[in-house]
PDB file of C-alpha atoms in Angstrom:
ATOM      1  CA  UNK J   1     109.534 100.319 104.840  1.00 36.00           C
ATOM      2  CA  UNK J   2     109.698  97.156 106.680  1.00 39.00           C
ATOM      3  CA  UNK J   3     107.112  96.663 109.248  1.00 42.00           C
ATOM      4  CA  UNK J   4     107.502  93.748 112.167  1.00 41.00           C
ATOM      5  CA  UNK J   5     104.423  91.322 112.728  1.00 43.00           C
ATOM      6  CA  UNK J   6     106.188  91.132 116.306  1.00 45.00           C
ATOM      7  CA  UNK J   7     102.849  91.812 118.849  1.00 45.00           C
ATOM      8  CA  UNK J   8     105.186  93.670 121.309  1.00 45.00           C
ATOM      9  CA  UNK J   9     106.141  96.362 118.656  1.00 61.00           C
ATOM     10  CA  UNK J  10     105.128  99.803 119.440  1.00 77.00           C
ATOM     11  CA  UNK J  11     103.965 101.369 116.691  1.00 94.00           C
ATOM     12  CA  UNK J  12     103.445 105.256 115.492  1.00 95.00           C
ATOM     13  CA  UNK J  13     102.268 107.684 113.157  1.00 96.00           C
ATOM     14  CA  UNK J  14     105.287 107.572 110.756  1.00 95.00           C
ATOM     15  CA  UNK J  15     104.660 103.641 110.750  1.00 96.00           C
ATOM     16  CA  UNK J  16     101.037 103.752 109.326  1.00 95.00           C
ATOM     17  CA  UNK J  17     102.387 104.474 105.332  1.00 92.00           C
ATOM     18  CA  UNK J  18     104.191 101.007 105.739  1.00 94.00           C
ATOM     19  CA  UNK J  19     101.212  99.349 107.698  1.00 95.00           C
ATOM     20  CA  UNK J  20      99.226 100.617 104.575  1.00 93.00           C
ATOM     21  CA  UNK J  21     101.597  99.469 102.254  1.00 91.00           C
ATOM     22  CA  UNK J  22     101.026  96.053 103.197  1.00 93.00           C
ATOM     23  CA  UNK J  23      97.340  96.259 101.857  1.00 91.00           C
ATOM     24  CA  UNK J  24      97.880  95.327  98.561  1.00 84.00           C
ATOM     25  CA  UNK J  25      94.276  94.050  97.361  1.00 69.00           C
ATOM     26  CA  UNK J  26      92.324  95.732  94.846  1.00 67.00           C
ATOM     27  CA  UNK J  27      91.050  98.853  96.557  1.00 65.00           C
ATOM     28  CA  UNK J  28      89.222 101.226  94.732  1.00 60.00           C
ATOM     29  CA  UNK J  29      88.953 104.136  97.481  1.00 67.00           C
ATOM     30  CA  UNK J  30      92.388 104.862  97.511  1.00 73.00           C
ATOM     31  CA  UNK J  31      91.837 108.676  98.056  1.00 72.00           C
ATOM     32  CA  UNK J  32      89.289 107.992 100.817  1.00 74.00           C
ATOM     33  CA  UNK J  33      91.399 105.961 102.608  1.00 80.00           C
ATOM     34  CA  UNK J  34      94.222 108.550 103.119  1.00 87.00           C
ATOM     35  CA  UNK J  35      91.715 111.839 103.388  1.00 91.00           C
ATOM     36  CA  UNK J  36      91.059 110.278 106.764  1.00 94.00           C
ATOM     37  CA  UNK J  37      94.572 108.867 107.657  1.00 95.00           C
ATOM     38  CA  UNK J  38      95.490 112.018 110.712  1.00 97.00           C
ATOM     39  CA  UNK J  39      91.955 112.215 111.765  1.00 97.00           C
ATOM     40  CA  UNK J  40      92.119 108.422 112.518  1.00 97.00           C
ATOM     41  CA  UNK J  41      95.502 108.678 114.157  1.00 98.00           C
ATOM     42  CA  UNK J  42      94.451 111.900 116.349  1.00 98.00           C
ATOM     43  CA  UNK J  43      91.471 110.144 117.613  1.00 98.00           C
ATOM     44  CA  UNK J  44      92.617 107.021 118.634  1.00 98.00           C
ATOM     45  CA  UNK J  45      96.217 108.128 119.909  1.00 97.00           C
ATOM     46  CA  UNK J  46      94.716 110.985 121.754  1.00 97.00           C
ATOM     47  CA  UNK J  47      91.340 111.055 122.287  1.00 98.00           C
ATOM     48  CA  UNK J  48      89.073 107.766 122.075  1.00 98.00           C
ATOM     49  CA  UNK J  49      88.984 106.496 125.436  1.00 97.00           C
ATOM     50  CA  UNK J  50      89.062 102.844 124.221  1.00 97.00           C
ATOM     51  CA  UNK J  51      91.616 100.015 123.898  1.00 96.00           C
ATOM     52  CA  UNK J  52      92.032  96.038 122.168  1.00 96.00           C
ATOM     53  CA  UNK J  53      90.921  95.201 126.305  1.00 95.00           C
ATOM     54  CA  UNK J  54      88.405  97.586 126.531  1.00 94.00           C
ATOM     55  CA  UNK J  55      86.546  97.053 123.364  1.00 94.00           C
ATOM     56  CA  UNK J  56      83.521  95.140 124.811  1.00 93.00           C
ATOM     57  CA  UNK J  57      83.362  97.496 127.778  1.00 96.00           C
ATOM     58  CA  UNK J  58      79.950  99.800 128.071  1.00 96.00           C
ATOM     59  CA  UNK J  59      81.725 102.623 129.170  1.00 96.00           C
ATOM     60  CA  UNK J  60      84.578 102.704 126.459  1.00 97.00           C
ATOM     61  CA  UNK J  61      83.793 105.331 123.506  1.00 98.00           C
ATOM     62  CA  UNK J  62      82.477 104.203 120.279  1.00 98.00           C
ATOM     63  CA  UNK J  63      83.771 105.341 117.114  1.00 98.00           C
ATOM     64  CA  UNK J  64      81.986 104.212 114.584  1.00 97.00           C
ATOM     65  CA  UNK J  65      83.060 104.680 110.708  1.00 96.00           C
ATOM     66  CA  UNK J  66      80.629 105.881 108.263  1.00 94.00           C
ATOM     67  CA  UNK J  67      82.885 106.261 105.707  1.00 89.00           C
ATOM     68  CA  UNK J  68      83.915 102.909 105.139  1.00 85.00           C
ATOM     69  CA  UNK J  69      84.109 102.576 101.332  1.00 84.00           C
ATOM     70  CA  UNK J  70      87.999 103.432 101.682  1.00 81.00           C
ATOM     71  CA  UNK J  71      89.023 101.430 105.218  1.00 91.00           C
ATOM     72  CA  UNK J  72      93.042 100.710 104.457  1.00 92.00           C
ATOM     73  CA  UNK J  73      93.851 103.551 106.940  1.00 94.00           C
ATOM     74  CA  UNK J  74      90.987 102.283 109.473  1.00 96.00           C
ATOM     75  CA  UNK J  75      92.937  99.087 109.347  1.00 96.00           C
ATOM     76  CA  UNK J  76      96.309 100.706 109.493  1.00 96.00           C
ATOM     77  CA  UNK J  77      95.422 102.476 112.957  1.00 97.00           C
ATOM     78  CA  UNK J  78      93.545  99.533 114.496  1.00 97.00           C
ATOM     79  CA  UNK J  79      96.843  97.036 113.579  1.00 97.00           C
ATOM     80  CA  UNK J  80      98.954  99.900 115.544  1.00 97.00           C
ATOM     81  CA  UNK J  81      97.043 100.354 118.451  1.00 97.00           C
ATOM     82  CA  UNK J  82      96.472  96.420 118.679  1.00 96.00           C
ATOM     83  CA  UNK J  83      93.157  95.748 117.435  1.00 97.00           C
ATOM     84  CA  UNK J  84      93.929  93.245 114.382  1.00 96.00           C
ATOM     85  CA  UNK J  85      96.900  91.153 113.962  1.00 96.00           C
ATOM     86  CA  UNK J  86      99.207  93.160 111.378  1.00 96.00           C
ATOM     87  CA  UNK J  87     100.187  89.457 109.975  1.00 96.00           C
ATOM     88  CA  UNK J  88      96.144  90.599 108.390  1.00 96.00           C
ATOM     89  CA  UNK J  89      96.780  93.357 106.608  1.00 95.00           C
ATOM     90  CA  UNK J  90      98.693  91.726 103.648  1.00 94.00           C
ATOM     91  CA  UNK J  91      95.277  89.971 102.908  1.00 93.00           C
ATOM     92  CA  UNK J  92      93.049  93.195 102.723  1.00 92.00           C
ATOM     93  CA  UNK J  93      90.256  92.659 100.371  1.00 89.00           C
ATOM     94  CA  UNK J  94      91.003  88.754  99.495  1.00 90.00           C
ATOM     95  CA  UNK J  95      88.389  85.747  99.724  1.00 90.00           C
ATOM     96  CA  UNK J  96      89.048  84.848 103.348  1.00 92.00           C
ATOM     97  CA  UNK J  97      89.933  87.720 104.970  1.00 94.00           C
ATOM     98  CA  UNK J  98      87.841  89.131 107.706  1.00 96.00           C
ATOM     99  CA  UNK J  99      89.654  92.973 105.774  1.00 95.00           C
ATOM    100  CA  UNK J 100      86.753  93.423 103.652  1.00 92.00           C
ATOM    101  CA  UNK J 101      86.779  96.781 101.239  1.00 90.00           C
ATOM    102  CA  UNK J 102      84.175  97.547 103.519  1.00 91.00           C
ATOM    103  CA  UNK J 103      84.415  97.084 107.381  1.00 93.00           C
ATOM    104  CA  UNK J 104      82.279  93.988 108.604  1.00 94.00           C
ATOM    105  CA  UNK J 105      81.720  94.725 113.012  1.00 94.00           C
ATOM    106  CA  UNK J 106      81.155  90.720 113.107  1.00 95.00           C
ATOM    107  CA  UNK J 107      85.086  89.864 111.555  1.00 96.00           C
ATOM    108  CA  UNK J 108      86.846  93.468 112.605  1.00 97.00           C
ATOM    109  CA  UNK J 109      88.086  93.850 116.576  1.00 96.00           C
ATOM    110  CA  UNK J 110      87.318  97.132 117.441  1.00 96.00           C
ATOM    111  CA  UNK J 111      84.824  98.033 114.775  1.00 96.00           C
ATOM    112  CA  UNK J 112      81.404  98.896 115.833  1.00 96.00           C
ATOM    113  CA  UNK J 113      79.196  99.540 112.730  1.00 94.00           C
ATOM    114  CA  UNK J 114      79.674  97.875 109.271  1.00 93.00           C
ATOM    115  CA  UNK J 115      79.921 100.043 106.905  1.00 87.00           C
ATOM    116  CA  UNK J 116      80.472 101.907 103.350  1.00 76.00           C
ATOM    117  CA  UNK J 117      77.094 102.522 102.289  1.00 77.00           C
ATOM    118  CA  UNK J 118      77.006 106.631 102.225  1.00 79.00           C
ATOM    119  CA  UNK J 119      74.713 108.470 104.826  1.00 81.00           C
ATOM    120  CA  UNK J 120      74.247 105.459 107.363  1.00 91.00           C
ATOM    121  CA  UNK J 121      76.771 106.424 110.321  1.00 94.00           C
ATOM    122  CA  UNK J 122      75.658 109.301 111.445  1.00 96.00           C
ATOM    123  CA  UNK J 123      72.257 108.396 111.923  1.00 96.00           C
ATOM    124  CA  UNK J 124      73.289 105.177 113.528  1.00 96.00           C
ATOM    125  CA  UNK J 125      75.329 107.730 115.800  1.00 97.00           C
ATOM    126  CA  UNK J 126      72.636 109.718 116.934  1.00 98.00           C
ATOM    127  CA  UNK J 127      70.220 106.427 117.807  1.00 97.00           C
ATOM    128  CA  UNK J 128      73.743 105.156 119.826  1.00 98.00           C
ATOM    129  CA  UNK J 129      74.015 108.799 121.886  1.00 98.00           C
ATOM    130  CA  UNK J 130      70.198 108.589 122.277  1.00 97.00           C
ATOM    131  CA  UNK J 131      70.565 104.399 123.452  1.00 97.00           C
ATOM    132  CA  UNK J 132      73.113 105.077 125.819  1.00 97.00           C
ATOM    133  CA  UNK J 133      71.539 108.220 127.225  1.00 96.00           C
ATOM    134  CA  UNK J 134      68.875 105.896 127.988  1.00 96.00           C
ATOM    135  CA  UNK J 135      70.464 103.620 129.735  1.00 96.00           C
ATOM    136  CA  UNK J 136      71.540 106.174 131.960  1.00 96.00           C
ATOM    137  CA  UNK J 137      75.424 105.843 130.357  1.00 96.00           C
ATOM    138  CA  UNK J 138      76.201 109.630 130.594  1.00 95.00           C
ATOM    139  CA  UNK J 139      80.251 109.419 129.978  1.00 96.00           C
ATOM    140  CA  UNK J 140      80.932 107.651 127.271  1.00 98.00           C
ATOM    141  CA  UNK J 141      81.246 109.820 123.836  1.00 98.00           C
ATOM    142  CA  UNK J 142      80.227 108.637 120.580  1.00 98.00           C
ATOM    143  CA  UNK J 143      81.933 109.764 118.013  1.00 98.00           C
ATOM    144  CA  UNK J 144      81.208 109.372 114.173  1.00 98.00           C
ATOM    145  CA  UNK J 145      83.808 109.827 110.628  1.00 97.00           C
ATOM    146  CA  UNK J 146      81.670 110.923 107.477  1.00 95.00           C
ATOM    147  CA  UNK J 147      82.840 112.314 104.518  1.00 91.00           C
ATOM    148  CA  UNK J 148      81.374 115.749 102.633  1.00 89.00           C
ATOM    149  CA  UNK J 149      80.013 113.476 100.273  1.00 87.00           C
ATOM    150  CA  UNK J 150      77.648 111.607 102.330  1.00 89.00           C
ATOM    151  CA  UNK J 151      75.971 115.046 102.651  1.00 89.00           C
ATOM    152  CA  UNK J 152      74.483 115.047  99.689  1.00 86.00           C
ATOM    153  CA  UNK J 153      72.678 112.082 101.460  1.00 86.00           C
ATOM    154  CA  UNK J 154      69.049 113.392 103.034  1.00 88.00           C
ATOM    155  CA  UNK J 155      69.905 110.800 106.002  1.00 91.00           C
ATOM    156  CA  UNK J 156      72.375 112.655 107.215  1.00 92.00           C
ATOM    157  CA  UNK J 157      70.361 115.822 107.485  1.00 92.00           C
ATOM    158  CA  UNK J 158      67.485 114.621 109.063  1.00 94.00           C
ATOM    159  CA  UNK J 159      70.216 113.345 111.643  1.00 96.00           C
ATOM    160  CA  UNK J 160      71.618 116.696 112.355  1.00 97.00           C
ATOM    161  CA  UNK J 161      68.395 118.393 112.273  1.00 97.00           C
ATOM    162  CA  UNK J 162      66.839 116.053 115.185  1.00 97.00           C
ATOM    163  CA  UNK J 163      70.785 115.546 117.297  1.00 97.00           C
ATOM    164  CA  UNK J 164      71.002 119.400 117.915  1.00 97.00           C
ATOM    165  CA  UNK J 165      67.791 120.615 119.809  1.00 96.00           C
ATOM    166  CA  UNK J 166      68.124 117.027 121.623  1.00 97.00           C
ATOM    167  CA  UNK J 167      71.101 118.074 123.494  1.00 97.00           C
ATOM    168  CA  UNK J 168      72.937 115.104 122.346  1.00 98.00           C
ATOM    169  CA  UNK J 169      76.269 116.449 124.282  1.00 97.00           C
ATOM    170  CA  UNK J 170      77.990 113.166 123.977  1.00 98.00           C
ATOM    171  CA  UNK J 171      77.842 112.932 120.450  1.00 98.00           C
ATOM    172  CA  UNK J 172      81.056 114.364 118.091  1.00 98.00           C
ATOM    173  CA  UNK J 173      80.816 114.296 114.462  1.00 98.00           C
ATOM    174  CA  UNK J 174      84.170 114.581 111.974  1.00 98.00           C
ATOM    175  CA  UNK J 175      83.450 115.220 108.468  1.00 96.00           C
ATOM    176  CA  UNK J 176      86.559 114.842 106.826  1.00 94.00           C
ATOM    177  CA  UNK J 177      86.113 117.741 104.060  1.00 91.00           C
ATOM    178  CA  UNK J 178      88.258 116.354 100.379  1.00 85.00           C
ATOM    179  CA  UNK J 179      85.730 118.905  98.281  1.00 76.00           C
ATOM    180  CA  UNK J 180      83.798 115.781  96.556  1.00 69.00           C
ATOM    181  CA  UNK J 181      80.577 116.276  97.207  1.00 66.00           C
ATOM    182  CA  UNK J 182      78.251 117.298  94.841  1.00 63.00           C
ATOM    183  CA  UNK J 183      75.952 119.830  96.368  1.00 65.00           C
ATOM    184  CA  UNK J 184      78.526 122.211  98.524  1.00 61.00           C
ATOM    185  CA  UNK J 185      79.935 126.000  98.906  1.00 66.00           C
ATOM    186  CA  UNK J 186      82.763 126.836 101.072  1.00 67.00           C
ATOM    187  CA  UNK J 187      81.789 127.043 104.931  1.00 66.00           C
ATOM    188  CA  UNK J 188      78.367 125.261 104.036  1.00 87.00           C
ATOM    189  CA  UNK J 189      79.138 122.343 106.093  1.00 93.00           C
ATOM    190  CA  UNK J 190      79.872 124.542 109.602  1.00 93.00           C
ATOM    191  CA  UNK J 191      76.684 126.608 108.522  1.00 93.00           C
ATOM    192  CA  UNK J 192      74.595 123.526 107.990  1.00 93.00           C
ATOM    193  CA  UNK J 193      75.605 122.185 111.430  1.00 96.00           C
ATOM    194  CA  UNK J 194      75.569 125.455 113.487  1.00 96.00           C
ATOM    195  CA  UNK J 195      72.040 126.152 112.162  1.00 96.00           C
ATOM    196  CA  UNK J 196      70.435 123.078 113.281  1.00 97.00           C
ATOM    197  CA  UNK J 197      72.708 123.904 117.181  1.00 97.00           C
ATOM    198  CA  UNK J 198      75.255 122.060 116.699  1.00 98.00           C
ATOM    199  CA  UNK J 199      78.549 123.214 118.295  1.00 98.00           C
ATOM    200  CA  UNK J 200      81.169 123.351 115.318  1.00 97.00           C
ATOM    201  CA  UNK J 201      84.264 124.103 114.298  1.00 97.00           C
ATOM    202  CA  UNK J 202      86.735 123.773 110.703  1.00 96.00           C
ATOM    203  CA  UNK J 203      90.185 122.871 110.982  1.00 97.00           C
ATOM    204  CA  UNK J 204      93.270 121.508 109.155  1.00 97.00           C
ATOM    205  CA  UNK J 205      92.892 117.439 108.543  1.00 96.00           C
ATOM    206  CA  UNK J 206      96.537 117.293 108.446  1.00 97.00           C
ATOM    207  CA  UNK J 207      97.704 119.328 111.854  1.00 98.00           C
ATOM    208  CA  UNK J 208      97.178 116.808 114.322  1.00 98.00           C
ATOM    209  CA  UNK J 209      97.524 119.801 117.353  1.00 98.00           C
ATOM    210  CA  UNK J 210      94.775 121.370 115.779  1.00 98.00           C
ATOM    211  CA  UNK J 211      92.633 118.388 115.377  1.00 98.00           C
ATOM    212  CA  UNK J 212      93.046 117.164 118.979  1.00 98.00           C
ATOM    213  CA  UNK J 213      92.117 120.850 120.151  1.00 98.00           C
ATOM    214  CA  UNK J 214      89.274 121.138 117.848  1.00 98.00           C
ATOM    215  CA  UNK J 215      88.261 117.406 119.365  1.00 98.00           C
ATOM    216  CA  UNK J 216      88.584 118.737 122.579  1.00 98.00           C
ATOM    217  CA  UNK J 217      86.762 121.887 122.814  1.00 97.00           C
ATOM    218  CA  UNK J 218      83.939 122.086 125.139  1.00 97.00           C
ATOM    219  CA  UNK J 219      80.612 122.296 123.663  1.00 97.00           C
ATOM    220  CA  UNK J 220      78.156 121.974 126.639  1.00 96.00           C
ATOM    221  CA  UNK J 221      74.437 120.806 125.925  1.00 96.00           C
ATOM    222  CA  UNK J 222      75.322 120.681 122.199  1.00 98.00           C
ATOM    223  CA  UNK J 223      76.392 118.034 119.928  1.00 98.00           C
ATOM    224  CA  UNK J 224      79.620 118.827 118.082  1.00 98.00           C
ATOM    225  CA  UNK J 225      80.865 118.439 114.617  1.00 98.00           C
ATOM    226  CA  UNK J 226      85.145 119.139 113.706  1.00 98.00           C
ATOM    227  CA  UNK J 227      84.873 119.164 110.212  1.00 97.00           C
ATOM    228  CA  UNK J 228      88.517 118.470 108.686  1.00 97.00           C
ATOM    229  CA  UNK J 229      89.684 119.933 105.299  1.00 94.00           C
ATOM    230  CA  UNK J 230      92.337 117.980 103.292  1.00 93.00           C
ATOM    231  CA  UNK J 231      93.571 118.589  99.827  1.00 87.00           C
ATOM    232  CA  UNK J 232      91.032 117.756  96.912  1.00 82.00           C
ATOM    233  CA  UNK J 233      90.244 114.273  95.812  1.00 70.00           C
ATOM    234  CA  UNK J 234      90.836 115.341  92.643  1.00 67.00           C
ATOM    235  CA  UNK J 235      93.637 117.218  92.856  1.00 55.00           C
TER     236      UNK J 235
END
């Protein structure tokens, strides 16, 4: 698939596989990357209220990326929607590149959080929902991608534990669900969340009508969590 470097091109979902075709660097994530490839495209085609010209703004969304240690299809949506030049994206992972294997927020437009290490975003979620709830900031969402397996990380518990009976409304969580976690049963993750009062819901990662309704449901007074089953890792 050829893919123009032409700024003006409008790009869409059936141009990301070429975009992340173009990434040819040494990635070792290559089934983390494309677990999260519709949930990425749902969000930031339908749903995250911010844009290339908006990205410094305090009342844009924030998205940040915990699950970072697989970022080609990260890069792939942020090249679409404008973010990063897509003349980048052929020098993912290489000396000079600011395309690390893991996001760096200091070299990526449009990245918030640097990332990879397991069981960091969502807490750093929570302390943005609280730091804008502070600052009296009541609209913009913030809105967090883990994976199951950074649930086996105790971080990310005592994160949903505390973000539930503190009403953090404005805070969404995805956990994009590819059955590689260690410590799991089926329907634990919507259990784990709804018991700590979390509004939650589990949906198909690949129907992109029933992520953006699942990303849209009202959950007033609660935090909410979409968590988004894909096919295996291993399978």
């Amino acid at each position: 698939m050829k893919i123009a470097s032409d700024a003006r091109h409008a790009y869409g979902y059936d141009d990301l596989p070429g975009l992340m075709s173009l990434m040819t660097g040494d990635e070792k994530h290559g089934p983390a990357a494309t677990s999260t490839l519709d949930v990425l495209w749902v969000l930031y085609d339908r749903v995250l209220r911010v844009t290339p010209e908006r990205q410094d703004d305090p009342a844009r969304d924030r998205f940040l990326l915990s699950k970072g240690h697989g970022p080609m299809a990260y890069y792939a949506v942020l090249a679409a929607k404008g973010f990063v030049p897509v003349d980048w994206l052929p020098g993912f992972g290489s000396y000079d590149s600011p395309l690390g294997h893991h996001p760096d927020r200091l070299l990526v437009p449009g990245a918030e959080i640097g990332s990879g290490s397991l069981g960091h975003g969502l807490p750093i979620a929570v302390g943005s929902a609280l730091g804008l709830r502070a600052q009296g900031l009541h609209d913009p969402a913030v809105w967090v991608l883990i994976g199951d397996a950074e649930l086996d990380e105790g971080s990310n518990h005592e994160a949903i534990a505390f973000a539930g009976p503190a009403g953090l409304e404005r805070l969404h969580t995805v956990v994009v669900d590819n059955s590689s976690a260690s410590h799991a049963r089926p329907g634990g993750i919507t259990a784990r969340f709804e018991a700590a009062g979390w509004s939650a819901v589990s949906v198909d990662g690949r129907d992109h009508d029933a992520l953006y309704a699942a990303f849209t449901a009202a959950h007033p007074g609660r935090p909410h969590v979409v968590v988004a089953r894909v096919e295996p890792k291993n399978a």
